[in-house]
Tab-separated table of C-alpha atoms and ligand atoms in Angstrom:
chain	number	residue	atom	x	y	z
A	163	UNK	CA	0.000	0.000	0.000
A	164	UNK	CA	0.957	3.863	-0.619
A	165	UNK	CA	0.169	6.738	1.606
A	166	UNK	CA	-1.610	8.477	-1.661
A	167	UNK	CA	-4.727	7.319	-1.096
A	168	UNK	CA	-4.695	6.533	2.194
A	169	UNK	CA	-8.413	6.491	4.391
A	170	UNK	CA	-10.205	6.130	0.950
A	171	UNK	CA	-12.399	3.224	1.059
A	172	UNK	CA	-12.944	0.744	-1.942
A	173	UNK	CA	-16.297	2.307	-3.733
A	174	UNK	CA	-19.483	0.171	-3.625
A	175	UNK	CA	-22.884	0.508	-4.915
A	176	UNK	CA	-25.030	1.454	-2.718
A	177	UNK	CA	-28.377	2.817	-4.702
A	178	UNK	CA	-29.747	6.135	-6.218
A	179	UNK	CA	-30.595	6.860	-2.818
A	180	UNK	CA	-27.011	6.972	-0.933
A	181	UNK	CA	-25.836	10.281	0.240
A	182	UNK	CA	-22.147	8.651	1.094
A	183	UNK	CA	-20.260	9.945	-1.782
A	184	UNK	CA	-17.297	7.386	-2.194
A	185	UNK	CA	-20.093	5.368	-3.233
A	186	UNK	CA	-21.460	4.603	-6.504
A	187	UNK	CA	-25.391	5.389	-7.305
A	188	UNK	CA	-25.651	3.839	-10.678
A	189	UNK	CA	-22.932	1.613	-11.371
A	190	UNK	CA	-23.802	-1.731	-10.148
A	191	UNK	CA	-21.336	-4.072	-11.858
A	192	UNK	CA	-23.237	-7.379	-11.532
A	193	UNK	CA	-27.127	-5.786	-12.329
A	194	UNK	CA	-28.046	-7.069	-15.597
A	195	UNK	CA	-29.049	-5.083	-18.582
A	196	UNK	CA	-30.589	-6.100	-21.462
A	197	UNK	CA	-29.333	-9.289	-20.665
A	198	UNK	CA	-25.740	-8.713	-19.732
A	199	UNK	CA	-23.768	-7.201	-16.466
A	200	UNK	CA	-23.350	-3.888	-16.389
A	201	UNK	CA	-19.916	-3.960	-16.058
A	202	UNK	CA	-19.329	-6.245	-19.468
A	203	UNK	CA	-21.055	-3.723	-21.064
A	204	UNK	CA	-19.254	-0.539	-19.835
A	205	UNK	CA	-15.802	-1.815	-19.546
A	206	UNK	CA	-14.408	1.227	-18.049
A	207	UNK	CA	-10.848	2.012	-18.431
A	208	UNK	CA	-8.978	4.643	-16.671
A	209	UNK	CA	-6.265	6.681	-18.175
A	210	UNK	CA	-2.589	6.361	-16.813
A	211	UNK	CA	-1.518	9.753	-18.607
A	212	UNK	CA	-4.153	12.238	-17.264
A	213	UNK	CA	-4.757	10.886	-13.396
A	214	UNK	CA	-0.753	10.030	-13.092
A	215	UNK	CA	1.676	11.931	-15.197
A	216	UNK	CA	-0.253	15.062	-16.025
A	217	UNK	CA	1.498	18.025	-14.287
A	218	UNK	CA	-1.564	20.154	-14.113
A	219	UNK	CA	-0.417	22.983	-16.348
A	220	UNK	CA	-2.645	24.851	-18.645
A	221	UNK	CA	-1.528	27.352	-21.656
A	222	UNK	CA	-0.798	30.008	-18.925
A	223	UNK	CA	0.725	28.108	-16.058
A	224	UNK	CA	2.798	24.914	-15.311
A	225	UNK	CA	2.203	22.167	-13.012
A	226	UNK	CA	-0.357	22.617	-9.950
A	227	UNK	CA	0.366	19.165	-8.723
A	228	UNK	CA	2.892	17.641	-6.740
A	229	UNK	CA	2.780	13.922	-6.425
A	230	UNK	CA	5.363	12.396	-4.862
A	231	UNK	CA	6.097	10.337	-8.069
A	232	UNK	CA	7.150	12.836	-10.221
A	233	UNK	CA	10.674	12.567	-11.293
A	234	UNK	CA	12.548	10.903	-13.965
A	235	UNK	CA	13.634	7.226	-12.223
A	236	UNK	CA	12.747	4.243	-12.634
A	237	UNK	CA	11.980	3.745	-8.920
A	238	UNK	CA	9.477	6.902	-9.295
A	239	UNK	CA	7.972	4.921	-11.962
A	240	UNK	CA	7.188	1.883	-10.029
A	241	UNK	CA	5.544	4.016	-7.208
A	242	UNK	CA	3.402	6.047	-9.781
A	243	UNK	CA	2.460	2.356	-10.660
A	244	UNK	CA	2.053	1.234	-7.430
A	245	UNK	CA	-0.819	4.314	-6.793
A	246	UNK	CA	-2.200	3.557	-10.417
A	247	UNK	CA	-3.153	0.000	-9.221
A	248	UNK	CA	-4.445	1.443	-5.601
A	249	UNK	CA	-6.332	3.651	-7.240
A	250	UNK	CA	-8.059	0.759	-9.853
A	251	UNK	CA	-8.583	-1.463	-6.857
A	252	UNK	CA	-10.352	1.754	-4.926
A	253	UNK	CA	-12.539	1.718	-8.558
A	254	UNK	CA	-13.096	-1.619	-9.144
A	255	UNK	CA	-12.278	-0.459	-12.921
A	256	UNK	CA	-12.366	-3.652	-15.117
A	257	UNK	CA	-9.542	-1.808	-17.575
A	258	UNK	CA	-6.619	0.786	-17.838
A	259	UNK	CA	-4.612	2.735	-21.345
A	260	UNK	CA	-1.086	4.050	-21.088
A	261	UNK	CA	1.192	5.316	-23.621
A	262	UNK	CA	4.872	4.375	-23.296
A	263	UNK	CA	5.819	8.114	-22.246
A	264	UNK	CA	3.288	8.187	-19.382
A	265	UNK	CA	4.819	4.621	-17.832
A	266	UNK	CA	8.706	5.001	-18.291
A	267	UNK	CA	11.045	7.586	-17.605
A	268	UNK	CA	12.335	9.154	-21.192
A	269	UNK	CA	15.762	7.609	-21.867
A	270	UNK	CA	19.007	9.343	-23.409
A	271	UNK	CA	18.602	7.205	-26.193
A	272	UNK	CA	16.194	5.015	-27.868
A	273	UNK	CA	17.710	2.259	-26.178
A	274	UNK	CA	17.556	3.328	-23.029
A	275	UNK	CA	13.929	4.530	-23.289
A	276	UNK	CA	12.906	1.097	-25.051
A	277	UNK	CA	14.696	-0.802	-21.952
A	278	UNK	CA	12.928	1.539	-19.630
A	279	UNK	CA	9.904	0.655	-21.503
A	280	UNK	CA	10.123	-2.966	-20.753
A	281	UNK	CA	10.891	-2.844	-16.990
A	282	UNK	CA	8.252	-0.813	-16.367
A	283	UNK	CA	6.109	-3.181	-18.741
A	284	UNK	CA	7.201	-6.499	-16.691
A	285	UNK	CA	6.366	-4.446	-13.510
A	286	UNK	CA	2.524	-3.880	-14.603
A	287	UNK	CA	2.786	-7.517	-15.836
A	288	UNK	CA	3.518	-8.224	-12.148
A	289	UNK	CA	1.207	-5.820	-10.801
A	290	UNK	CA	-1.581	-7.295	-12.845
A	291	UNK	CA	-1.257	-10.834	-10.826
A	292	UNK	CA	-2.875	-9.264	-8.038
A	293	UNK	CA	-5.378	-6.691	-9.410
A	294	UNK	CA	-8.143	-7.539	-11.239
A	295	UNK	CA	-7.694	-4.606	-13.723
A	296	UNK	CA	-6.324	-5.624	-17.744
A	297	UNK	CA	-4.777	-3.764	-20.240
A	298	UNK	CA	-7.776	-2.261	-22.579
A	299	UNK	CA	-5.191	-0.558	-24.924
A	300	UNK	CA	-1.666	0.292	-25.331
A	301	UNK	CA	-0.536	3.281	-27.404
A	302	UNK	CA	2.533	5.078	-28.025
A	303	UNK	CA	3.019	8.876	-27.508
A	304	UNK	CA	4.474	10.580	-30.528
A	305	UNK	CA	3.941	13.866	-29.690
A	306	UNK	CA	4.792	15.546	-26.512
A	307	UNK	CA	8.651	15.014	-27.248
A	308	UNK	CA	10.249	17.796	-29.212
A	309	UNK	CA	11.274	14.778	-31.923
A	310	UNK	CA	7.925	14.256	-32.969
A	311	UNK	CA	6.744	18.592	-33.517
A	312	UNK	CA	6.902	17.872	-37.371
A	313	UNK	CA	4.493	14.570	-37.260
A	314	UNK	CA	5.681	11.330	-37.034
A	315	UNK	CA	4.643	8.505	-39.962
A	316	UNK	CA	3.865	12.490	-41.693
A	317	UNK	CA	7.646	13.932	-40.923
A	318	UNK	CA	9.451	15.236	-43.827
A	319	UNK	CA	12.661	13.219	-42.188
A	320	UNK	CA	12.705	9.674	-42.904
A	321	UNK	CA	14.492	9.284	-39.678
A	322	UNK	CA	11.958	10.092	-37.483
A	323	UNK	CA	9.541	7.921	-39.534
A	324	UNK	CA	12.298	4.913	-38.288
A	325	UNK	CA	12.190	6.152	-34.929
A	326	UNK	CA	8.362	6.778	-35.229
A	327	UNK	CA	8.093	2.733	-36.491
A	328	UNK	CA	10.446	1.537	-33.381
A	329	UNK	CA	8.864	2.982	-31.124
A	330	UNK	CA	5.432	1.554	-32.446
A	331	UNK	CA	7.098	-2.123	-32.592
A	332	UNK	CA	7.952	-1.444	-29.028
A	333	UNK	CA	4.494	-0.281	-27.310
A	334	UNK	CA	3.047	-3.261	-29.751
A	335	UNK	CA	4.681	-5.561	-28.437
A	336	UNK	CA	4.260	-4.327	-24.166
A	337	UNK	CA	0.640	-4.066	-24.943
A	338	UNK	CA	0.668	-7.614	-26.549
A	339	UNK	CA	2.597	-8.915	-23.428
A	340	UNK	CA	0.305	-7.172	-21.086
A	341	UNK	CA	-3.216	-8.719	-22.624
A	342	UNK	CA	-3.894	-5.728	-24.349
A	343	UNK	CA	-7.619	-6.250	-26.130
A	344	UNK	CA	-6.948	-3.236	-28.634
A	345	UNK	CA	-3.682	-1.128	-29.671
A	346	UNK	CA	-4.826	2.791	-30.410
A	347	UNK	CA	-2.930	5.297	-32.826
A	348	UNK	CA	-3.858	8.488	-32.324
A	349	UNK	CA	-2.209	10.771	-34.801
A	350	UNK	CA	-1.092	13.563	-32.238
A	351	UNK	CA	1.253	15.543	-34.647
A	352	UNK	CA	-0.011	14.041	-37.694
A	353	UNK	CA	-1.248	17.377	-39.917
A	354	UNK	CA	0.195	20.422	-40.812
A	355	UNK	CA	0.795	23.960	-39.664
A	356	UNK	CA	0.929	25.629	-42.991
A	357	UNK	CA	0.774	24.579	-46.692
A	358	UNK	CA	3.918	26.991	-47.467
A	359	UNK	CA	6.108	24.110	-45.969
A	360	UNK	CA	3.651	20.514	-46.327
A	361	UNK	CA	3.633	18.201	-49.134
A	362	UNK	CA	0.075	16.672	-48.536
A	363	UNK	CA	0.859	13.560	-51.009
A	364	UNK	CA	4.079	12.527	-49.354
A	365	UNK	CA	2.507	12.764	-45.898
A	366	UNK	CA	-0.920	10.762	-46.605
A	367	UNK	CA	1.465	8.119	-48.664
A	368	UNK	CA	3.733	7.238	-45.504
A	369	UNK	CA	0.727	7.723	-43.110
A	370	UNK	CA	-1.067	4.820	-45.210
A	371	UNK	CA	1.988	3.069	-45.241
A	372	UNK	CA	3.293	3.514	-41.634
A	373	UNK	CA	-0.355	2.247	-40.918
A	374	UNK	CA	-0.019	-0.654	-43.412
A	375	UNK	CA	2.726	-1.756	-41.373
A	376	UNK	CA	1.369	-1.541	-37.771
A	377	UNK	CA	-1.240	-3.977	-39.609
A	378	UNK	CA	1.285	-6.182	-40.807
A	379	UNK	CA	3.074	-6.339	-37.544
A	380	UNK	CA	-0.325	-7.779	-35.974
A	381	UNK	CA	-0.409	-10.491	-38.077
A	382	UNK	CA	3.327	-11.202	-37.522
A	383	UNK	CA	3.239	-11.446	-33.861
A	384	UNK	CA	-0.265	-12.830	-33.468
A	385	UNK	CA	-2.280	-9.892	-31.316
A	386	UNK	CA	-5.449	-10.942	-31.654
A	387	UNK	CA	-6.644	-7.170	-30.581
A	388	UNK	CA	-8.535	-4.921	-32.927
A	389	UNK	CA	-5.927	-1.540	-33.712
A	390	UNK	CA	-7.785	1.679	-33.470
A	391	UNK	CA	-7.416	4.812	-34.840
A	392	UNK	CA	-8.556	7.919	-32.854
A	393	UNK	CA	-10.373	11.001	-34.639
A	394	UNK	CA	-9.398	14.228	-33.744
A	395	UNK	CA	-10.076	17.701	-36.444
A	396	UNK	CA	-7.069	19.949	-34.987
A	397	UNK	CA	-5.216	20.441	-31.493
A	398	UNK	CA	-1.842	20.461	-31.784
A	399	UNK	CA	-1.959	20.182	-35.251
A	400	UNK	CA	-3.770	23.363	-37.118
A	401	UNK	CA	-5.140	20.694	-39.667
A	402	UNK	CA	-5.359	16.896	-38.317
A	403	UNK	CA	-5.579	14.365	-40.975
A	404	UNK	CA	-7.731	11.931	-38.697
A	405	UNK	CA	-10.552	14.676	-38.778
A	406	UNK	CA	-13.329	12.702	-38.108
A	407	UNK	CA	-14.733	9.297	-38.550
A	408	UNK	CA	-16.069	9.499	-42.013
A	409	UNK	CA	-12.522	11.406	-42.968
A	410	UNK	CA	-10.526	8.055	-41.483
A	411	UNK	CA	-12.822	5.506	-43.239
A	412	UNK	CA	-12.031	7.750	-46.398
A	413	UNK	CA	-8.386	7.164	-45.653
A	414	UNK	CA	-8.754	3.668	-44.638
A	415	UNK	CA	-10.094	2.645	-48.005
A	416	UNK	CA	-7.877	4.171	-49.768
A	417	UNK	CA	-4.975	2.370	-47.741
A	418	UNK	CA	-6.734	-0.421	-48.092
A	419	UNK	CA	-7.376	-0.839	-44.490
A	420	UNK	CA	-11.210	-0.555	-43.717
A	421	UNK	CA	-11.797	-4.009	-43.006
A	422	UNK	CA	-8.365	-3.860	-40.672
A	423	UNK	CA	-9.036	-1.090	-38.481
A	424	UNK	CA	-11.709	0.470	-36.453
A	425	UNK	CA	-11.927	3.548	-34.512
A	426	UNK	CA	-11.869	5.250	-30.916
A	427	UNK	CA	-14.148	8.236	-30.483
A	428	UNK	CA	-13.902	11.039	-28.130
A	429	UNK	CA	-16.500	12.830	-27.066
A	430	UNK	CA	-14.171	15.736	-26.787
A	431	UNK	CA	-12.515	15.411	-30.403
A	432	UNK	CA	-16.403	15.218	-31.474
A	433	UNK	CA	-17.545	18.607	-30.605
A	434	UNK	CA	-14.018	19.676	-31.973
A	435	UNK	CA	-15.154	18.534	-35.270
A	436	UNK	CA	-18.415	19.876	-35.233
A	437	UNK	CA	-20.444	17.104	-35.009
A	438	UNK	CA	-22.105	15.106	-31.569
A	439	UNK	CA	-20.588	12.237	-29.741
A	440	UNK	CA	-23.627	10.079	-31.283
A	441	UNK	CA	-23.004	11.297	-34.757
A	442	UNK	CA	-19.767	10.021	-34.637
A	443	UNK	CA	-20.335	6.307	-33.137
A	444	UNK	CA	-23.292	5.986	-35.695
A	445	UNK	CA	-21.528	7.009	-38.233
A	446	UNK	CA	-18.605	4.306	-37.468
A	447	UNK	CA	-21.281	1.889	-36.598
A	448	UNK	CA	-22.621	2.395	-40.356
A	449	UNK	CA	-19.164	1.669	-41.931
A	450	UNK	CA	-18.367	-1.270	-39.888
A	451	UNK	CA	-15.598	0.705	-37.836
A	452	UNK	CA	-16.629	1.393	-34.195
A	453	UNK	CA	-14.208	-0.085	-31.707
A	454	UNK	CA	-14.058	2.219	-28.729
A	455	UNK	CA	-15.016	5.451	-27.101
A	456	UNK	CA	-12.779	7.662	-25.127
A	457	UNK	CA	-15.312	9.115	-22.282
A	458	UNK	CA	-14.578	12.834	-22.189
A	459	UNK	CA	-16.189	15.939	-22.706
A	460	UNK	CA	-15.386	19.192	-23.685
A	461	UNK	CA	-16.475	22.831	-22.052
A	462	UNK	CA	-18.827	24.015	-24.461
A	463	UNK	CA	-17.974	27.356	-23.943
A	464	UNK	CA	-14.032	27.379	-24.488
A	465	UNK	CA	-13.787	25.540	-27.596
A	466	UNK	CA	-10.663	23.561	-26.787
A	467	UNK	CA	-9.726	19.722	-26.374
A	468	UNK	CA	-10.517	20.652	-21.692
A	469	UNK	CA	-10.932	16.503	-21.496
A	470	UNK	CA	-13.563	16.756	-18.345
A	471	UNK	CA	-14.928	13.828	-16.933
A	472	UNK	CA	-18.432	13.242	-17.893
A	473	UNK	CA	-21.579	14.747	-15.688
A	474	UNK	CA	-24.601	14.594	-17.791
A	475	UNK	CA	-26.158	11.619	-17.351
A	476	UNK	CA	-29.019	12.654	-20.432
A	477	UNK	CA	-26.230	13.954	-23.174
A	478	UNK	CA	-24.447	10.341	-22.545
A	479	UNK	CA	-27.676	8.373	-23.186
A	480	UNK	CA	-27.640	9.463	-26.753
A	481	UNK	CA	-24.165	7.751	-26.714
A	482	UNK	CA	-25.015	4.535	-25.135
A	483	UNK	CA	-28.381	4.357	-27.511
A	484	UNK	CA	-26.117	4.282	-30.413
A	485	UNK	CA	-23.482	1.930	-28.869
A	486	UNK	CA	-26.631	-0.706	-27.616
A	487	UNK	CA	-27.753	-0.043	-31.065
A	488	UNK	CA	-24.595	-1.344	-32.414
A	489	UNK	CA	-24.422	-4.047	-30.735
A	490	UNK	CA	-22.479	-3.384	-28.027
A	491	UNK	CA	-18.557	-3.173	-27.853
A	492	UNK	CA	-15.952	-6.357	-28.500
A	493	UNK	CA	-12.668	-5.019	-27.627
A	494	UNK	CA	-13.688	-1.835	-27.061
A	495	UNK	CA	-14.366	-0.087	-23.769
A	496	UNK	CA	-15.407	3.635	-21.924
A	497	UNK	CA	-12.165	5.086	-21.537
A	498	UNK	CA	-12.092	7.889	-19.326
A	499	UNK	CA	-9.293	10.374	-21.334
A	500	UNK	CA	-9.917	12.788	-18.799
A	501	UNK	CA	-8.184	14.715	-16.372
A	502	UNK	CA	-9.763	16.265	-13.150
A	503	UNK	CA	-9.339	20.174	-12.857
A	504	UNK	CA	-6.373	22.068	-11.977
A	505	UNK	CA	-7.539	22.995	-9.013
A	506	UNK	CA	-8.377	19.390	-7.942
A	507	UNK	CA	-5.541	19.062	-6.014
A	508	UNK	CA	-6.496	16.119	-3.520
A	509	UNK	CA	-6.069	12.845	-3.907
A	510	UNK	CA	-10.275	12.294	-2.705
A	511	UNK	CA	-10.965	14.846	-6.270
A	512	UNK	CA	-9.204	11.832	-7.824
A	513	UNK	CA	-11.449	9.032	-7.316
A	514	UNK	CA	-14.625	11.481	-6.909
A	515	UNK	CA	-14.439	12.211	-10.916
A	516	UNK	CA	-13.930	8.313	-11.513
A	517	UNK	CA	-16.620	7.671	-9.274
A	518	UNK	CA	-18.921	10.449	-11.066
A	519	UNK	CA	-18.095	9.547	-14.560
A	520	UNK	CA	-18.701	5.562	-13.775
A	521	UNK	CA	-22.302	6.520	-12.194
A	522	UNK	CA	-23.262	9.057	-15.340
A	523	UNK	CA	-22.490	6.242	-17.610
A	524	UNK	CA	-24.343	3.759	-15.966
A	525	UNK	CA	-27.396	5.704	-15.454
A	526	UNK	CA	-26.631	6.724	-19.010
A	527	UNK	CA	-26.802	3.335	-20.395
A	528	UNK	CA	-29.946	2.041	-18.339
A	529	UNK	CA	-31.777	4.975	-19.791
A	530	UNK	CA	-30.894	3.737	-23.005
A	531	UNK	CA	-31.169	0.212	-22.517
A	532	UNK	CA	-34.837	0.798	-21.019
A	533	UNK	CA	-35.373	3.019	-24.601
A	534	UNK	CA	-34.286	0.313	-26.812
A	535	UNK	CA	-36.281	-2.180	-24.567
A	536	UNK	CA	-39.218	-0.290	-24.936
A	537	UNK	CA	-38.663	-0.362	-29.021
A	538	UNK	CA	-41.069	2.677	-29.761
A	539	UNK	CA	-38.114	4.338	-31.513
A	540	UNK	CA	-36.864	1.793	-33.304
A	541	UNK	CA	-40.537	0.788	-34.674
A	542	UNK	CA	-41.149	4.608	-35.266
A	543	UNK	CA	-37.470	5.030	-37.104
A	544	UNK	CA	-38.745	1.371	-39.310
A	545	UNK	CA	-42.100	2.748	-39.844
A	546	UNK	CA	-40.432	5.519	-41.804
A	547	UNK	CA	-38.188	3.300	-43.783
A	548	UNK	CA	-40.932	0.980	-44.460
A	549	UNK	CA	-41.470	2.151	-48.219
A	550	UNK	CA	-38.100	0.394	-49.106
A	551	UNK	CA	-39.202	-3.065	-47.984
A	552	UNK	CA	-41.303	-2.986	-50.958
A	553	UNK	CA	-40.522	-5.083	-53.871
A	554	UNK	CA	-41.122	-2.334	-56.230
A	555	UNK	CA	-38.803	-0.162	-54.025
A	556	UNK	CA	-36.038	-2.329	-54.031
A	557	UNK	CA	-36.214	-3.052	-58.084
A	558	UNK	CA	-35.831	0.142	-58.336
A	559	UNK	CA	-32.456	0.302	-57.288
A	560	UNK	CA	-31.365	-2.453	-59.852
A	561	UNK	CA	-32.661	-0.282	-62.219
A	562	UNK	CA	-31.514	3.481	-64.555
A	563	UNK	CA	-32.532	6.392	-65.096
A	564	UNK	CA	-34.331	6.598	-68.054
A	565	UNK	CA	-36.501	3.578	-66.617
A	566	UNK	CA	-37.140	5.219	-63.551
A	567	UNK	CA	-38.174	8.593	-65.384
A	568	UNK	CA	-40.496	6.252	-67.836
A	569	UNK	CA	-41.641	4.496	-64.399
A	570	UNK	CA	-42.330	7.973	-62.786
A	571	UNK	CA	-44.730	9.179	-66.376
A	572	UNK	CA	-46.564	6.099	-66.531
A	573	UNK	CA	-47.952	6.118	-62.642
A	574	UNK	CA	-47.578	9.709	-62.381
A	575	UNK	CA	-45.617	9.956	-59.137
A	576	UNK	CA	-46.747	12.590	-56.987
A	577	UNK	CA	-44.955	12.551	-53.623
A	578	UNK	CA	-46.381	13.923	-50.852
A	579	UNK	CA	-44.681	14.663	-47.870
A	580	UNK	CA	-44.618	12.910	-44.507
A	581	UNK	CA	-43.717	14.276	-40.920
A	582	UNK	CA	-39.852	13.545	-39.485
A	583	UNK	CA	-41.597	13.752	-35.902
A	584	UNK	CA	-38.822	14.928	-34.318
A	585	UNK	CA	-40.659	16.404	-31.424
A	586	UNK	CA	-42.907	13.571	-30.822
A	587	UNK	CA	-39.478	11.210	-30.722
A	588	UNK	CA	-37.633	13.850	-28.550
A	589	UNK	CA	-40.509	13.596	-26.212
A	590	UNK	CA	-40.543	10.034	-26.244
A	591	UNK	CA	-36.597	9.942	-25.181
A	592	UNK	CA	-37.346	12.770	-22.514
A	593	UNK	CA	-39.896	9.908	-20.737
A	594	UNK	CA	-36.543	7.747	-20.677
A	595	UNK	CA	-33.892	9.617	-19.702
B	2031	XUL	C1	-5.544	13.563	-27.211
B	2031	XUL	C2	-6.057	12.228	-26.897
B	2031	XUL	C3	-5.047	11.192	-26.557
B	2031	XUL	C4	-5.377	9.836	-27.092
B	2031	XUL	C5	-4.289	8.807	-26.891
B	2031	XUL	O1	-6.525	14.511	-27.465
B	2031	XUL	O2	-7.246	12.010	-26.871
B	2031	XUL	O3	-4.897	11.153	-25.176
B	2031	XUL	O4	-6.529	9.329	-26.513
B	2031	XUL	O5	-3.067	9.211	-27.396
B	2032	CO	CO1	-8.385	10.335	-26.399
């Protein structure tokens, strides 16, 4: 045990009614839903980079917190791991993510950093014989070091693309050794600043390639998880490539890749792009492509990436309707990519916004489930489909113009409009949520 998070007790459900708040309301692991626990169908996964190696520092000030892990040694390593796995116990959180940088202390050379890599690896291995928390996804950071400002599988120097494809290799394989379910690339510095200096052909050609071989690699070392690419329209980049979902599938298909790789949505990276949280998980649903969601919101007001833990219970249902409607997630999981405020200084604000998130998405989801149950909306949304069960309707489609337009004379087609219902459907939802 550490001192960290000492005279915190582990969090149990105790009911909507509970007033004790390291307690959860909502989340009630072993309560089945639509036929299957609540915690198989959340699989939350907490983030190593945001709770443990995140400074605190904002655009306009540096770090607020001071944990007693912070440092560069291997030793300080292996206590922020020890709190990591306190603080998953505390949870009960089925799942955790790290990126390589998060775990291991940067080395002087890629060596070093790749041996670092592995000790600290072996030591979550160890820690993992004891804890009931796996590996959701391993990914590797290619962005915060000063190496990477130019892009990575995108830089204009081949070398870094090397370095870029070692590094890879190396969080593949710790996230392979760990149990990992799903590897994530999220293109961080992948995009450009300006067009005075960017050759847009080069950098898609080795991004599709670069991606080509993570795929490959799979194959050759047998990970049997799903590798997922994560959306995001700008921030640091001034133009992202991974923009959005239907932007990556675009990309995947013309890489070849669409029936390879799937995608992690963030709420956050959602709103970036202009679009909802539930736009974006249909919309990979659709194509085949959702894997995974990362659980985090953004202020609505400041129009950056602020990665807050989730509070609104009613915006999330519109989520978990979509995922339900999907069919649920494989590999995937809720990870929460979010950090607590700046001013959260205490190692209680820690657990509280784990224990908050955990409760809106389980009171998100039974609203949903109870939705879908109920199958008004899904009979309404068939109902207005129902023209193109037809045989007639379907024909149609097998058909041209000219025999359509010859079709349309002869009965002489005369649409006439029918109401979308929106409000009667948003009312319907309202009695759910
Ligand atoms: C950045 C972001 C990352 C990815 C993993 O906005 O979301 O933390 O989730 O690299
Ligand atoms: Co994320």
């Amino acid at each position: 045990m550490t001192k960290f998070f000492k005279d915190i007790p582990t969090i149990q459900y105790e009911g909507p009614d509970s007033a004790n708040e390291f307690a959860f309301r909502h989340y009630n692991p072993d309560e089945v839903v639509l036929g299957k626990r609540m915690e198989d169908h959340l699989r939350f996964a907490a983030a190593y980079w945001h709770s443990f190696a995140w400074p605190g520092g904002d655009p306009f000030g540096g770090q607020t917190f001071e944990r007693p892990w912070f440092g560069d040694t291997m030793d300080l390593a292996k206590m922020k791991a020890d709190v990591a796995f306190e603080m998953f116990d505390i949870l009960g959180v089925p799942y955790f993510c790290f990126h390589d940088a998060d775990a291991r202390p940067e080395g002087s050379t890629f060596t070093e950093s790749q041996r670092n890599l592995e000790e600290i690896t072996d030591y979550f291995a160890q820690k993992m014989e004891s804890s009931k928390t796996r590996l959701l996804w391993g990914t590797a950071n290619m962005f915060s070091h000063r190496r990477w400002m130019s892009g990575a599988s995108t830089n204009p120097d081949p070398d870094v693309f090397a370095y870029a494809a070692a590094t890879v290799k190396g969080c593949m394989d710790a996230t392979m050794q760990l149990g990992g379910e799903n590897y994530v690339l999220w293109g961080g510095r992948e995009g450009y600043e300006t067009l005075l200096n960017t050759n847009l052909r080069v950098e898609a050609d080795n991004m599709g390639r670069f991606l080509q071989m993570v795929v490959e690699y799979k194959h050759k070392i047998g990970f049997k998880g799903a590798i997922l690419i994560e959306p995001k329209p700008q921030e640091p980049s001034k133009h992202q490539y991974d923009y959005d979902v239907a932007t990556v599938y675009g990309f995947l298909c013309r890489y070849g890749l669409e029936k390879e790789v799937k995608v992690n949505i963030e709420q956050g990276h959602a709103i970036l792009a202009g679009h909802s949280f539930e736009h974006e998980i249909a919309t990979a649903a659709s194509l085949g492509i959702f894997g995974s969601i990362d659980m985090n919101r953004n202020d609505y007001q400041s129009g950056w990436d602020t990665d807050q833990f989730p509070n609104n219970h009613v915006e999330k249902a519109l989520a978990f309707y979509e995922i339900l409607r999907a069919g649920g997630y494989t590999t995937g999981g809720t990870n929460f990519d979010a950090k607590i405020r700046r001013q959260s200084l205490d190692p209680e604000d820690l657990v509280l916004a784990h224990v908050g998130g955990m409760d809106t998405c389980a009171r998100a989801l039974k609203s949903a489930a109870a939705l879908l149950a109920d199958g008004s909306l899904e009979a309404a949304r068939k109902d207005r489909y129902a023209g193109w069960e037809t045989p007639a309707a379907k024909a149609m489609l097998g058909s041209d113009l000219a025999t359509i337009a010859a079709d349309v004379l002869a009965r002489n087609v005369n649409p006439q409009p029918h109401s979308g219902r929106q409000e009667r459907l948003e009312n319907l939802w309202n009695r759910f949520v």
